PDB file of C-alpha atoms in Angstrom:
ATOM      1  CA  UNK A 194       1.757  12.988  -3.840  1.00 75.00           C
ATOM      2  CA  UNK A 195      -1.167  11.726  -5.591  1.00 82.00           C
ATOM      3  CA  UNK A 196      -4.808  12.788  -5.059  1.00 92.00           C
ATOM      4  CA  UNK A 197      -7.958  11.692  -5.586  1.00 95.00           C
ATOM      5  CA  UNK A 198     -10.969  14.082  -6.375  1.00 97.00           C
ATOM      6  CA  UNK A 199     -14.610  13.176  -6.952  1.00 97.00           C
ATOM      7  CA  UNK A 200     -16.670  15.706  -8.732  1.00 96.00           C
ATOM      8  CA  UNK A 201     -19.742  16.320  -7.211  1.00 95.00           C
ATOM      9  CA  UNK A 202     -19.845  16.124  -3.963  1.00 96.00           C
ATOM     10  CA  UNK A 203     -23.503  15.429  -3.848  1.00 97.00           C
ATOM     11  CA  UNK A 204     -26.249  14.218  -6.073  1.00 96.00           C
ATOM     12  CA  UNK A 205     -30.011  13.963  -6.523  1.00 96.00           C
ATOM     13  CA  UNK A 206     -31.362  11.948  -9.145  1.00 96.00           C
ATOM     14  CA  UNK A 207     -35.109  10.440  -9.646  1.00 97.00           C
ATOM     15  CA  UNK A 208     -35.474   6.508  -9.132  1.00 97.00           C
ATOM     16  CA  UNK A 209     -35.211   4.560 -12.197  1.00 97.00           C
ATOM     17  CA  UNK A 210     -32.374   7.022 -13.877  1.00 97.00           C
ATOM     18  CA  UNK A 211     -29.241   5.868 -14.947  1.00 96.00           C
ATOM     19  CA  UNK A 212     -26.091   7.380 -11.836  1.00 97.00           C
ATOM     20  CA  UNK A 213     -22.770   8.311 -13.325  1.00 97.00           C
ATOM     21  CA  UNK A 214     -20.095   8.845 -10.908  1.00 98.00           C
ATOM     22  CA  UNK A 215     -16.896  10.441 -11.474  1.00 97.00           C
ATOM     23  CA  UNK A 216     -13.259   9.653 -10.211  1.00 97.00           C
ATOM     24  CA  UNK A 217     -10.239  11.836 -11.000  1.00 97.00           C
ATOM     25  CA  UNK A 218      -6.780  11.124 -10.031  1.00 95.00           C
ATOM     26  CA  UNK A 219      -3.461  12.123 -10.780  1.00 92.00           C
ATOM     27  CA  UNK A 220      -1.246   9.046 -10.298  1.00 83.00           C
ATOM     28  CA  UNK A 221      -0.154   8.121 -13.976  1.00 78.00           C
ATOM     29  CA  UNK A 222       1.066   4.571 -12.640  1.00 82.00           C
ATOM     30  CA  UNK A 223      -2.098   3.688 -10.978  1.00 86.00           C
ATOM     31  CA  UNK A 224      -2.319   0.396 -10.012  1.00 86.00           C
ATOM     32  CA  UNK A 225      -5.848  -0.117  -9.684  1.00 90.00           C
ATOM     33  CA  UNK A 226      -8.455   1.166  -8.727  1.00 92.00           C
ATOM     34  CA  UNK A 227     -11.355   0.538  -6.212  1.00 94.00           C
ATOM     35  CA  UNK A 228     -15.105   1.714  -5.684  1.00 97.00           C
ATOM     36  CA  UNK A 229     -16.922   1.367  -2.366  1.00 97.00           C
ATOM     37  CA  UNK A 230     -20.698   2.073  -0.881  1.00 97.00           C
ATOM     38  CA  UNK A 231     -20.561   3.559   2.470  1.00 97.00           C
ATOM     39  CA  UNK A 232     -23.975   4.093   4.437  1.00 95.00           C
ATOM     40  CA  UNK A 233     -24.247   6.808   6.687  1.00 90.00           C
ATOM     41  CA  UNK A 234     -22.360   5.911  10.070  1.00 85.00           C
ATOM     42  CA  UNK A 235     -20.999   2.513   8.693  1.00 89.00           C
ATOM     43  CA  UNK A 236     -18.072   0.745   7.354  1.00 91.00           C
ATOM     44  CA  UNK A 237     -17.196   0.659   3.480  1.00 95.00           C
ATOM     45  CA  UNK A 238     -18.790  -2.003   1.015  1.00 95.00           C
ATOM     46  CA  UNK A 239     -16.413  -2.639  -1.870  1.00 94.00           C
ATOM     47  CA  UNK A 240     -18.317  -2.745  -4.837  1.00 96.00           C
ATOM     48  CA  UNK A 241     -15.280  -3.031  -7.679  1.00 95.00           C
ATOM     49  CA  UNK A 242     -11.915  -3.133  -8.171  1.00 93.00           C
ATOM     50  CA  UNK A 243     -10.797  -2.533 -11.749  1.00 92.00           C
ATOM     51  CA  UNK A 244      -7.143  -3.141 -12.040  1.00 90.00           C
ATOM     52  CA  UNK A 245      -4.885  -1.093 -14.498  1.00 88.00           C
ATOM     53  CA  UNK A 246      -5.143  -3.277 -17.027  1.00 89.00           C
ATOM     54  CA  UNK A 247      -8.626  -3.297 -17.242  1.00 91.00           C
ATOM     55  CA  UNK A 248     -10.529  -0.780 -19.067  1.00 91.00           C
ATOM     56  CA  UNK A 249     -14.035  -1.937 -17.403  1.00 94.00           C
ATOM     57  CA  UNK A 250     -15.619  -4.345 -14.513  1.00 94.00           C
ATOM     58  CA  UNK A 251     -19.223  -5.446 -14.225  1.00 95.00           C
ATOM     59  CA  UNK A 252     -21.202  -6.795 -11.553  1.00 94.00           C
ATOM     60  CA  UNK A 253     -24.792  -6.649 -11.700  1.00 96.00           C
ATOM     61  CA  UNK A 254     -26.169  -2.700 -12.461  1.00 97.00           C
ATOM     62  CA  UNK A 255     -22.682  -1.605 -11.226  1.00 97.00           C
ATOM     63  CA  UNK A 256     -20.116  -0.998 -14.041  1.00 97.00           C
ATOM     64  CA  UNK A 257     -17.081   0.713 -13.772  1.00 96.00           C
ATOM     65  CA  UNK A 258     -14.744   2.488 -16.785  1.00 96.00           C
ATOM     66  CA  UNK A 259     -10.927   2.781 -16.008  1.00 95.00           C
ATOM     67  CA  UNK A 260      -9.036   6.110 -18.316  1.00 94.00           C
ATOM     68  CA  UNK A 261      -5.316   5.905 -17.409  1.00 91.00           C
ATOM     69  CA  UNK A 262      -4.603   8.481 -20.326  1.00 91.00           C
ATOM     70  CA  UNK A 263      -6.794  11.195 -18.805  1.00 93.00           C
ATOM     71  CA  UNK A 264      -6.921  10.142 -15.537  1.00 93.00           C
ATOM     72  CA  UNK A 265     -10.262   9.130 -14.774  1.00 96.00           C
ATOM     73  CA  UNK A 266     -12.920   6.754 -14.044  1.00 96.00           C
ATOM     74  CA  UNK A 267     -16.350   6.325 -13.836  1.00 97.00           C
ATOM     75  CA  UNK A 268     -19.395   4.236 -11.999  1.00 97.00           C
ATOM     76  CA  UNK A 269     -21.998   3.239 -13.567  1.00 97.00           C
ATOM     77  CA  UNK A 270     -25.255   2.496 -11.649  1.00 97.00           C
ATOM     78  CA  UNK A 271     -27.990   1.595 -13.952  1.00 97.00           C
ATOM     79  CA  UNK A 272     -32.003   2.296 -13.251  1.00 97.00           C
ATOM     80  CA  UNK A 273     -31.328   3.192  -9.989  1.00 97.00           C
ATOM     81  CA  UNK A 274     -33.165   2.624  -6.846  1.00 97.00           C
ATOM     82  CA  UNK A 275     -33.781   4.497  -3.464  1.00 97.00           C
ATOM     83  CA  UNK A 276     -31.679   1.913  -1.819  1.00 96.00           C
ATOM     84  CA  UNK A 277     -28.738   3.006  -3.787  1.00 97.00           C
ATOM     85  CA  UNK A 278     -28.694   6.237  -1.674  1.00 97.00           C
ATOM     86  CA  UNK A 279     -25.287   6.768  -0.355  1.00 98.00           C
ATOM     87  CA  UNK A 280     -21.980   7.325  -0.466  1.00 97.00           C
ATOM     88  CA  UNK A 281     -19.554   6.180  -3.030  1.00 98.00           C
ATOM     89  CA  UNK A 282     -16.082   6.452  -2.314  1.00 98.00           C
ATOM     90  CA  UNK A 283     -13.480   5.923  -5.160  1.00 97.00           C
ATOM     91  CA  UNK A 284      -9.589   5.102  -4.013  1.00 95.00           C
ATOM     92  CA  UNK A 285      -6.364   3.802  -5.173  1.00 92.00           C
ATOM     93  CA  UNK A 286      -3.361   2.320  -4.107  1.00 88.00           C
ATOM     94  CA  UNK A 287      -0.274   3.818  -5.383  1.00 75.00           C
ATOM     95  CA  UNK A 288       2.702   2.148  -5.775  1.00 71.00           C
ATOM     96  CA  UNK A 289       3.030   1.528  -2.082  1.00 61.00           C
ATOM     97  CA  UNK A 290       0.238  -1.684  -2.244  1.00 72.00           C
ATOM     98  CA  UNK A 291      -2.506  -0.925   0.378  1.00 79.00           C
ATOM     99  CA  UNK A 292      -2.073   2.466   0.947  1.00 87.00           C
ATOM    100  CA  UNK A 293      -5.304   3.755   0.005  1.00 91.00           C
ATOM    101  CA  UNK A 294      -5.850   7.335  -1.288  1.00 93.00           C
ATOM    102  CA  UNK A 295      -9.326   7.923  -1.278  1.00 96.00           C
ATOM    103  CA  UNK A 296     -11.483  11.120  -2.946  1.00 96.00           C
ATOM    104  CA  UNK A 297     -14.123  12.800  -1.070  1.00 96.00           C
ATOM    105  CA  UNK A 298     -16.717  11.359  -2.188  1.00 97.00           C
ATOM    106  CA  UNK A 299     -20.421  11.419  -4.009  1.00 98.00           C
ATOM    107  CA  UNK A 300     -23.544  11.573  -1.846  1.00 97.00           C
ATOM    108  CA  UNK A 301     -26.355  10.363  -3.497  1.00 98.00           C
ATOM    109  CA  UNK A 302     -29.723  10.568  -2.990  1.00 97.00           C
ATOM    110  CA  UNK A 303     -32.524   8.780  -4.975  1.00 97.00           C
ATOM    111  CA  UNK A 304     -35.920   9.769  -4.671  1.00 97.00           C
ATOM    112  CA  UNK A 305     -38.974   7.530  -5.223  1.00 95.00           C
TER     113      UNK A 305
ATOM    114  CA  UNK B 192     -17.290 -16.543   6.031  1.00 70.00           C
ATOM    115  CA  UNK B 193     -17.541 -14.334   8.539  1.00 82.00           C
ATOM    116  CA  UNK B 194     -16.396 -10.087   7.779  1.00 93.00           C
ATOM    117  CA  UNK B 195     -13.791  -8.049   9.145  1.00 96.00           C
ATOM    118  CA  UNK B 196     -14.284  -7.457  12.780  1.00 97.00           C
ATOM    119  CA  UNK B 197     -14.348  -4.342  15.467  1.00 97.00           C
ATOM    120  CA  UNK B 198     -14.238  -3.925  18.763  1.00 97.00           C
ATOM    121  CA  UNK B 199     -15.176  -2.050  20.284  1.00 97.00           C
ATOM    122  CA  UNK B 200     -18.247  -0.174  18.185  1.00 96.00           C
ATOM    123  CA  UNK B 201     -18.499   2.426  20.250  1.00 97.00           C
ATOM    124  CA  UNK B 202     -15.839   4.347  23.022  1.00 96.00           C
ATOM    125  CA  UNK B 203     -16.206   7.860  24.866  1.00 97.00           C
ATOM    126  CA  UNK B 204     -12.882   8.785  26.377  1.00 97.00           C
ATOM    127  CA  UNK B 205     -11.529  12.157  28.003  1.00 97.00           C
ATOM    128  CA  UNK B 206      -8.280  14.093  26.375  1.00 97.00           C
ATOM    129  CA  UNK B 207      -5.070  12.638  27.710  1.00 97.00           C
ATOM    130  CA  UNK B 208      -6.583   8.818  28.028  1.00 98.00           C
ATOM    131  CA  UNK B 209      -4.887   5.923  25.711  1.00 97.00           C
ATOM    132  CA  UNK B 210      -6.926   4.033  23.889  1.00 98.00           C
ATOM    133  CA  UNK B 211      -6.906   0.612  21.950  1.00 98.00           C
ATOM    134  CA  UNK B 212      -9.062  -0.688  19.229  1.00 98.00           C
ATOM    135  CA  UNK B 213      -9.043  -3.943  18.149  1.00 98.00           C
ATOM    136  CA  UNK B 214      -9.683  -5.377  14.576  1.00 98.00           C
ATOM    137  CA  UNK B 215     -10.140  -9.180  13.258  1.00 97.00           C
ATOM    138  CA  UNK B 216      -9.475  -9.916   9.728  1.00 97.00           C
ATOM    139  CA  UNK B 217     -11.180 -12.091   7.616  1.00 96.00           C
ATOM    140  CA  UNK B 218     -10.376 -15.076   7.555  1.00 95.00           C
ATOM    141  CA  UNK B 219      -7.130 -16.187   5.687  1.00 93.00           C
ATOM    142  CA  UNK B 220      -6.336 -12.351   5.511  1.00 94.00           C
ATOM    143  CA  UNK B 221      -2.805 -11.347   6.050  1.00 92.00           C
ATOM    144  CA  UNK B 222      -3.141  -7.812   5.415  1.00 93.00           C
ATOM    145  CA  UNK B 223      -4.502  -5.774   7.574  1.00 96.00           C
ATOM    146  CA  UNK B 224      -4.865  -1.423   7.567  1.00 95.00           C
ATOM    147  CA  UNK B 225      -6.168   1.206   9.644  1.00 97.00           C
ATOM    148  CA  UNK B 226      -7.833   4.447   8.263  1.00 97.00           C
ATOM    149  CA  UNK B 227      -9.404   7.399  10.026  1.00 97.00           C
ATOM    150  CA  UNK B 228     -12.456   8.803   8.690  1.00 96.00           C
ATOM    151  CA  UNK B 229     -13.525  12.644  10.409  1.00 95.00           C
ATOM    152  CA  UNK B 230     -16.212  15.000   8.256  1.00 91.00           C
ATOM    153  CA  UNK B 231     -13.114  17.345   7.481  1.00 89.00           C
ATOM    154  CA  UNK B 232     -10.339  14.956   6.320  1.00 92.00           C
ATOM    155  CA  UNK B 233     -12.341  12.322   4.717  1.00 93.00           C
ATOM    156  CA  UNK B 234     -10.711   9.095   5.149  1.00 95.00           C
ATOM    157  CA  UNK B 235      -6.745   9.208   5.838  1.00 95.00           C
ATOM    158  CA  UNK B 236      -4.530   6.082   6.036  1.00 95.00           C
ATOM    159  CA  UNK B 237      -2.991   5.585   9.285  1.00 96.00           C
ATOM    160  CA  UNK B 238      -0.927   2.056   8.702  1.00 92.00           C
ATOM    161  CA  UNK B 239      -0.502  -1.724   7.380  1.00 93.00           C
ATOM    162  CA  UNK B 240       0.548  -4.729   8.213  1.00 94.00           C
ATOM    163  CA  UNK B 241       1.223  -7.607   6.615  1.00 92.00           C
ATOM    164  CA  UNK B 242       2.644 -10.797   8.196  1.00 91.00           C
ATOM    165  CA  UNK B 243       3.430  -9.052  11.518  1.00 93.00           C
ATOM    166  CA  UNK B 244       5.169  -6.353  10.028  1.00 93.00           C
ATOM    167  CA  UNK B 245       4.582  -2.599   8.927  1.00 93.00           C
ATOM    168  CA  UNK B 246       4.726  -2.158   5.599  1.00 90.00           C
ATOM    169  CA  UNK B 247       3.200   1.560   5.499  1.00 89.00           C
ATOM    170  CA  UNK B 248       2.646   4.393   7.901  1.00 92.00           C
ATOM    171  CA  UNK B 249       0.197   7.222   7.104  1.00 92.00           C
ATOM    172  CA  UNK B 250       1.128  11.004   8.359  1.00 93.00           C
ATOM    173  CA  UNK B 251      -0.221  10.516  11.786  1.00 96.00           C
ATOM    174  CA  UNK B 252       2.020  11.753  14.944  1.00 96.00           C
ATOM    175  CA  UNK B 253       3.337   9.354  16.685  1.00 95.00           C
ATOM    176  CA  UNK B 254       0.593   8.896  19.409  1.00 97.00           C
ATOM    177  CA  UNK B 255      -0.772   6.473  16.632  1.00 97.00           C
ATOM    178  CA  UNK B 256       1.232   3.036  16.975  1.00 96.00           C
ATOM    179  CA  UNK B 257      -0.156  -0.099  16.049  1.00 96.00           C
ATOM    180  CA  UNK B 258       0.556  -4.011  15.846  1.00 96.00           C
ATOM    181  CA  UNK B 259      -0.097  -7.345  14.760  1.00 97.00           C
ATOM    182  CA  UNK B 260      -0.181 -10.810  15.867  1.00 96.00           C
ATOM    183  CA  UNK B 261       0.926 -13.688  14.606  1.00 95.00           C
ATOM    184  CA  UNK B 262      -2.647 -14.847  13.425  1.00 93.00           C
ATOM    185  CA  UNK B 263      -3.506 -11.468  11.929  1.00 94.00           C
ATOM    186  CA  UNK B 264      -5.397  -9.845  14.197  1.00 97.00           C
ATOM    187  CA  UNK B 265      -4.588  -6.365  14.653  1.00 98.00           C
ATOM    188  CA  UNK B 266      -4.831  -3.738  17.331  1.00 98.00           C
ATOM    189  CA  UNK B 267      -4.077   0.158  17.000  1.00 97.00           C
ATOM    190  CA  UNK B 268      -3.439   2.476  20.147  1.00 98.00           C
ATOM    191  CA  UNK B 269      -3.535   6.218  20.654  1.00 97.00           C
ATOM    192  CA  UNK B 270      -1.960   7.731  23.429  1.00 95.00           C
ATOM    193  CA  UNK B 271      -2.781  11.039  24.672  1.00 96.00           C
ATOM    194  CA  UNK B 272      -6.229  11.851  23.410  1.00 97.00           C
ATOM    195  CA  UNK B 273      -7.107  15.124  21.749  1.00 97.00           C
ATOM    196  CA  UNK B 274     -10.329  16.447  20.922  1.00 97.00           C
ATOM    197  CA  UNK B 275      -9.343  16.383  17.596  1.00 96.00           C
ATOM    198  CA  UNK B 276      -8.765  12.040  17.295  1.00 97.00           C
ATOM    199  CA  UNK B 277     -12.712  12.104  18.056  1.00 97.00           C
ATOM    200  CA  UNK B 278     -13.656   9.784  14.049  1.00 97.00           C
ATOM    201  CA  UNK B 279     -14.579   6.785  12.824  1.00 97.00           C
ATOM    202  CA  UNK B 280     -11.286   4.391  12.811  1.00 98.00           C
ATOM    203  CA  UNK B 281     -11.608   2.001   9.893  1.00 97.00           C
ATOM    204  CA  UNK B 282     -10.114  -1.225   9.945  1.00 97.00           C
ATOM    205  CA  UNK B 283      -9.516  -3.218   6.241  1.00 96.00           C
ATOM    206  CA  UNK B 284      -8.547  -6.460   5.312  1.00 95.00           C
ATOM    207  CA  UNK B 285      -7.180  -8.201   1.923  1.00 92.00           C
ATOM    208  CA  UNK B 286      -5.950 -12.007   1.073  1.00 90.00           C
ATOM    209  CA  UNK B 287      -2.632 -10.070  -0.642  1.00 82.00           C
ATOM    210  CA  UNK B 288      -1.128  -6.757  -0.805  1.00 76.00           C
ATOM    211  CA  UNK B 289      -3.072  -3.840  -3.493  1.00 74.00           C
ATOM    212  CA  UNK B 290      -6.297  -6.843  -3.461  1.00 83.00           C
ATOM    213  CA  UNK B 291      -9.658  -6.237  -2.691  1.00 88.00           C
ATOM    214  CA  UNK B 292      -9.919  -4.342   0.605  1.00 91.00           C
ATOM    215  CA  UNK B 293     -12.729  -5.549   2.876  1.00 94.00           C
ATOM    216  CA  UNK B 294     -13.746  -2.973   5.417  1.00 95.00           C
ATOM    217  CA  UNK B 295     -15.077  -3.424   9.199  1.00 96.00           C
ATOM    218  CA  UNK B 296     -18.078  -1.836  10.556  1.00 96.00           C
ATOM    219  CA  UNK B 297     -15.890   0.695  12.172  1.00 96.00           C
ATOM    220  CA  UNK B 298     -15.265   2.169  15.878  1.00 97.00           C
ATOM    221  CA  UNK B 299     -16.536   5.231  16.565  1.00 97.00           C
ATOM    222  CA  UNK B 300     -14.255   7.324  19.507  1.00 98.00           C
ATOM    223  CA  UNK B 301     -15.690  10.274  20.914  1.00 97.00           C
ATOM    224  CA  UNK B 302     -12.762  12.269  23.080  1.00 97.00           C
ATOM    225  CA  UNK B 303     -14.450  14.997  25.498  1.00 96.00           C
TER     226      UNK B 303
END
């Protein structure tokens, strides 16, 4: 069964620092791999999909590493800004297409 | 080109009531799953279809059923209402199967 697990839970940064957000998971034949923004009491905003292949996606101040070796990846949010507050989700696949597995998880908060 | 739709946003139901939520993908989308999202579980799949058919069922009893029609619009229902199937049912679309997901805004059932 593969799981997902995002490292902290919740995080508290000053505006105009660099975010790093962490994504383990165990699934060693990941397909790919998908960040999304979630405001409190809303739906999910995808923000990337890096596929297996891939060891990095860009879009804007959002970039996104992919580590199939050690299972891991991270987002990137550079010089962030209050209006990044919330939550980022990380999830994958699995071999069984759009089965999403998602992790917990990273509340952020960034203060002005 | 207009999002993933819910309906309805918001329901307050009593245990042992059926429900049905509705979802409309984008359009184009053949793919279409169904997630529940509760502050102790996180965000669990429940099921997918693609083309009419289920191609994945989450660990959900089987008060959970679902369907879709033949131009992609899905609905889910839950029979029986507990207290505990009170969350925030996510709906998600994609063009293809493991492609960008594209969430709805979400509808949130309250079960007293």
């Amino acid at each position: 069964k593969q799981e997902v697990t995002q490292i902290p839970a919740a995080l508290s940064v000053p505006e105009g620092e660099n975010l790093v957000l962490n994504c383990s998971f165990t699934d060693s034949a990941i397909y790919n791999l998908q960040w999304f923004r979630q405001d409190p009491g809303k739906g999910l905003t995808s923000l990337l999909l890096i596929q297996s292949s891939q060891r990095e996606q860009t879009s804007g101040r959002l970039n996104a590493s992919l580590d199939k070796s050690s299972g891991r990846s991270t987002l990137y949010i550079a010089a962030s800004q209050p209006g990044d507050s919330a939550t980022y989700l990380c999830a994958e696949p699995g071999a069984a297409g759009n089965k999403l597995t998602f992790g917990g998880g990273t509340r952020v908060l960034v203060k002005p | 080109k207009a999002g993933v739709t819910q309906t309805p946003r918001y329901l307050i139901k009593t245990r042992g009531q059926q429900v049905t939520l509705s979802c409309s993908p984008i359009s184009g989308h053949r793919s279409v799953s169904w997630y529940q999202q509760t502050p102790g579980q996180g965000l669990q799949f429940l099921f997918e279809y693609f083309s009419e058919t289920q191609r994945n069922k989450g660990n959900f009893p089987g008060r959970f059923s679902g369907r879709q029609f033949s131009n992609s619009r899905s609905e889910m229902n839950v029979s029986t209402l507990e207290l505990g199937d009170s969350a925030l049912y996510l709906c998600a679309s994609s063009f293809l199967v493991s492609d960008t997901q594209y969430f709805g805004p979400g509808t949130r059932l309250t079960v007293l």
